[in-house]
Amino acid sequence: MASAAFEEIVEDFEFLDDWEDRYAMVIDMGKAMVPLDEALKVPATKVDGCASQVWLQPMIEAGIYRFQGDSDAMIVRGLVAVLGALYNGLPVADVLGVDAVSELGRLGLNEHLSAQRSNGVRSMVERIRKTASEAI
């Protein structure tokens, strides 16, 4: 139940045999992201449980879920971009139906992230799900 943007990432990853190439693609996705406004980097948007600093700002309009995010670490910023591709544009109710672990597994991320990074991704997903459930 992933978005079309996420499906494009899955297709792109299928052409990359080497994990280092995939890692570089994730970093490039983070570099291409619009930075989160400094005024939004506040305790209320900070995600606890991440080794790096991560901020997520949800925006729900007309029942559609979106978020902006940022991190002080390039790979994590890229992971925020991947999660944005997975969730942004979905109806709020559909956000809760996304199996992020399974979807990210399609990219091979589960095997290549450190335990700390995996915990951080889990914390980001929990925040996304929490804000979506509060909006329903």
Coordinates of C-alpha atoms in Angstrom, one line a residue:
M1 CA 0.0 0.0 0.0
A2 CA 2.9 2.3 -0.7
S3 CA 2.7 5.6 -2.6
A4 CA 3.7 5.8 -6.3
A5 CA 6.7 7.9 -5.3
F6 CA 7.9 5.0 -3.0
E7 CA 7.3 2.5 -5.8
E8 CA 9.6 4.5 -8.0
I9 CA 12.4 4.2 -5.3
V10 CA 11.8 0.5 -5.2
E11 CA 12.2 0.3 -9.0
D12 CA 15.4 2.4 -8.9
F13 CA 16.8 0.2 -6.1
E14 CA 16.3 -2.9 -8.2
F15 CA 18.8 -1.6 -10.7
L16 CA 21.4 -1.0 -8.0
D17 CA 23.3 -4.1 -7.2
D18 CA 25.7 -2.7 -4.6
W19 CA 24.5 -1.5 -1.2
E20 CA 27.0 1.4 -1.4
D21 CA 25.1 2.7 -4.5
R22 CA 21.8 2.4 -2.7
Y23 CA 23.3 4.2 0.3
A24 CA 24.5 7.0 -2.0
M25 CA 21.0 7.2 -3.5
V26 CA 19.4 7.6 -0.1
I27 CA 21.9 10.3 0.8
D28 CA 21.2 12.1 -2.5
M29 CA 17.5 12.0 -1.7
G30 CA 18.2 13.7 1.6
K31 CA 20.3 16.3 -0.2
A32 CA 17.4 17.0 -2.6
M33 CA 14.9 17.6 0.2
V34 CA 13.8 21.1 1.0
P35 CA 15.3 21.9 4.5
L36 CA 12.8 22.2 7.3
D37 CA 12.5 25.8 8.4
E38 CA 14.6 26.5 11.5
A39 CA 11.6 27.8 13.3
L40 CA 10.1 24.3 13.1
K41 CA 13.1 22.6 14.7
V42 CA 11.6 22.7 18.2
P43 CA 11.1 20.1 20.9
A44 CA 7.5 19.5 19.7
T45 CA 8.7 18.3 16.3
K46 CA 11.9 16.5 17.5
V47 CA 11.7 12.8 17.3
D48 CA 13.0 11.0 20.4
G49 CA 14.8 7.7 20.0
C50 CA 17.0 8.7 17.2
A51 CA 20.8 8.8 17.5
S52 CA 20.8 11.9 15.3
Q53 CA 18.6 14.9 15.6
V54 CA 15.4 14.4 13.6
W55 CA 12.4 16.7 13.3
L56 CA 9.1 15.8 11.6
Q57 CA 6.3 18.4 11.0
P58 CA 3.0 16.8 10.0
M59 CA 0.6 18.6 7.7
I60 CA -2.9 17.2 7.1
E61 CA -5.1 18.9 4.6
A62 CA -8.4 17.7 3.2
G63 CA -7.7 14.3 4.8
I64 CA -4.3 13.9 3.0
Y65 CA -1.2 13.2 5.1
R66 CA 2.1 14.9 4.5
F67 CA 5.1 15.8 6.6
Q68 CA 8.2 17.8 6.2
G69 CA 11.3 16.6 8.0
D70 CA 15.0 17.2 8.5
S71 CA 18.0 15.7 10.3
D72 CA 21.5 16.8 11.1
A73 CA 22.9 13.5 9.6
M74 CA 22.9 13.0 5.9
I75 CA 21.9 9.4 5.8
V76 CA 19.1 10.0 8.3
R77 CA 18.0 13.0 6.2
G78 CA 17.8 10.6 3.3
L79 CA 15.8 8.1 5.4
V80 CA 13.4 11.0 6.2
A81 CA 13.1 11.5 2.4
V82 CA 12.4 7.8 1.9
L83 CA 9.7 7.9 4.6
G84 CA 8.3 11.0 2.9
A85 CA 8.0 9.0 -0.3
L86 CA 6.3 6.2 1.5
Y87 CA 3.7 8.3 3.4
N88 CA 3.2 11.7 1.8
G89 CA 0.1 12.0 -0.2
L90 CA -1.8 9.1 1.4
P91 CA -5.2 9.5 2.9
V92 CA -4.7 9.8 6.7
A93 CA -6.6 6.6 7.3
D94 CA -4.3 4.7 4.9
V95 CA -1.2 5.8 6.8
L96 CA -2.0 3.4 9.6
G97 CA -2.3 0.5 7.1
V98 CA 1.3 0.9 5.8
D99 CA 3.6 -1.8 7.0
A100 CA 6.7 0.3 7.0
V101 CA 9.0 -2.5 8.1
S102 CA 7.9 -4.6 5.1
E103 CA 8.0 -1.7 2.7
L104 CA 11.5 -0.6 3.8
G105 CA 12.5 -4.3 3.6
R106 CA 11.8 -4.1 -0.1
L107 CA 14.7 -1.7 -0.3
G108 CA 17.0 -3.9 1.6
L109 CA 17.4 -1.2 4.3
N110 CA 16.6 -3.5 7.2
E111 CA 19.8 -5.5 6.7
H112 CA 22.1 -2.5 6.2
L113 CA 21.2 -0.1 8.9
S114 CA 22.9 -0.1 12.3
A115 CA 20.7 -1.0 15.3
Q116 CA 20.7 2.7 16.2
R117 CA 19.6 3.8 12.8
S118 CA 16.9 1.1 12.7
N119 CA 15.6 2.3 16.1
G120 CA 15.6 5.8 14.7
V121 CA 13.5 4.8 11.7
R122 CA 11.1 2.9 14.0
S123 CA 10.8 6.1 16.1
M124 CA 10.0 8.2 13.0
V125 CA 7.4 5.7 11.8
E126 CA 5.8 5.7 15.3
R127 CA 5.6 9.5 15.2
I128 CA 4.1 9.4 11.7
R129 CA 1.5 6.8 12.8
K130 CA 0.7 8.7 16.0
T131 CA 0.1 12.0 14.2
A132 CA -2.1 10.3 11.6
S133 CA -4.1 8.4 14.3
E134 CA -4.7 11.7 16.2
A135 CA -6.1 13.2 13.0
I136 CA -8.7 10.5 12.3

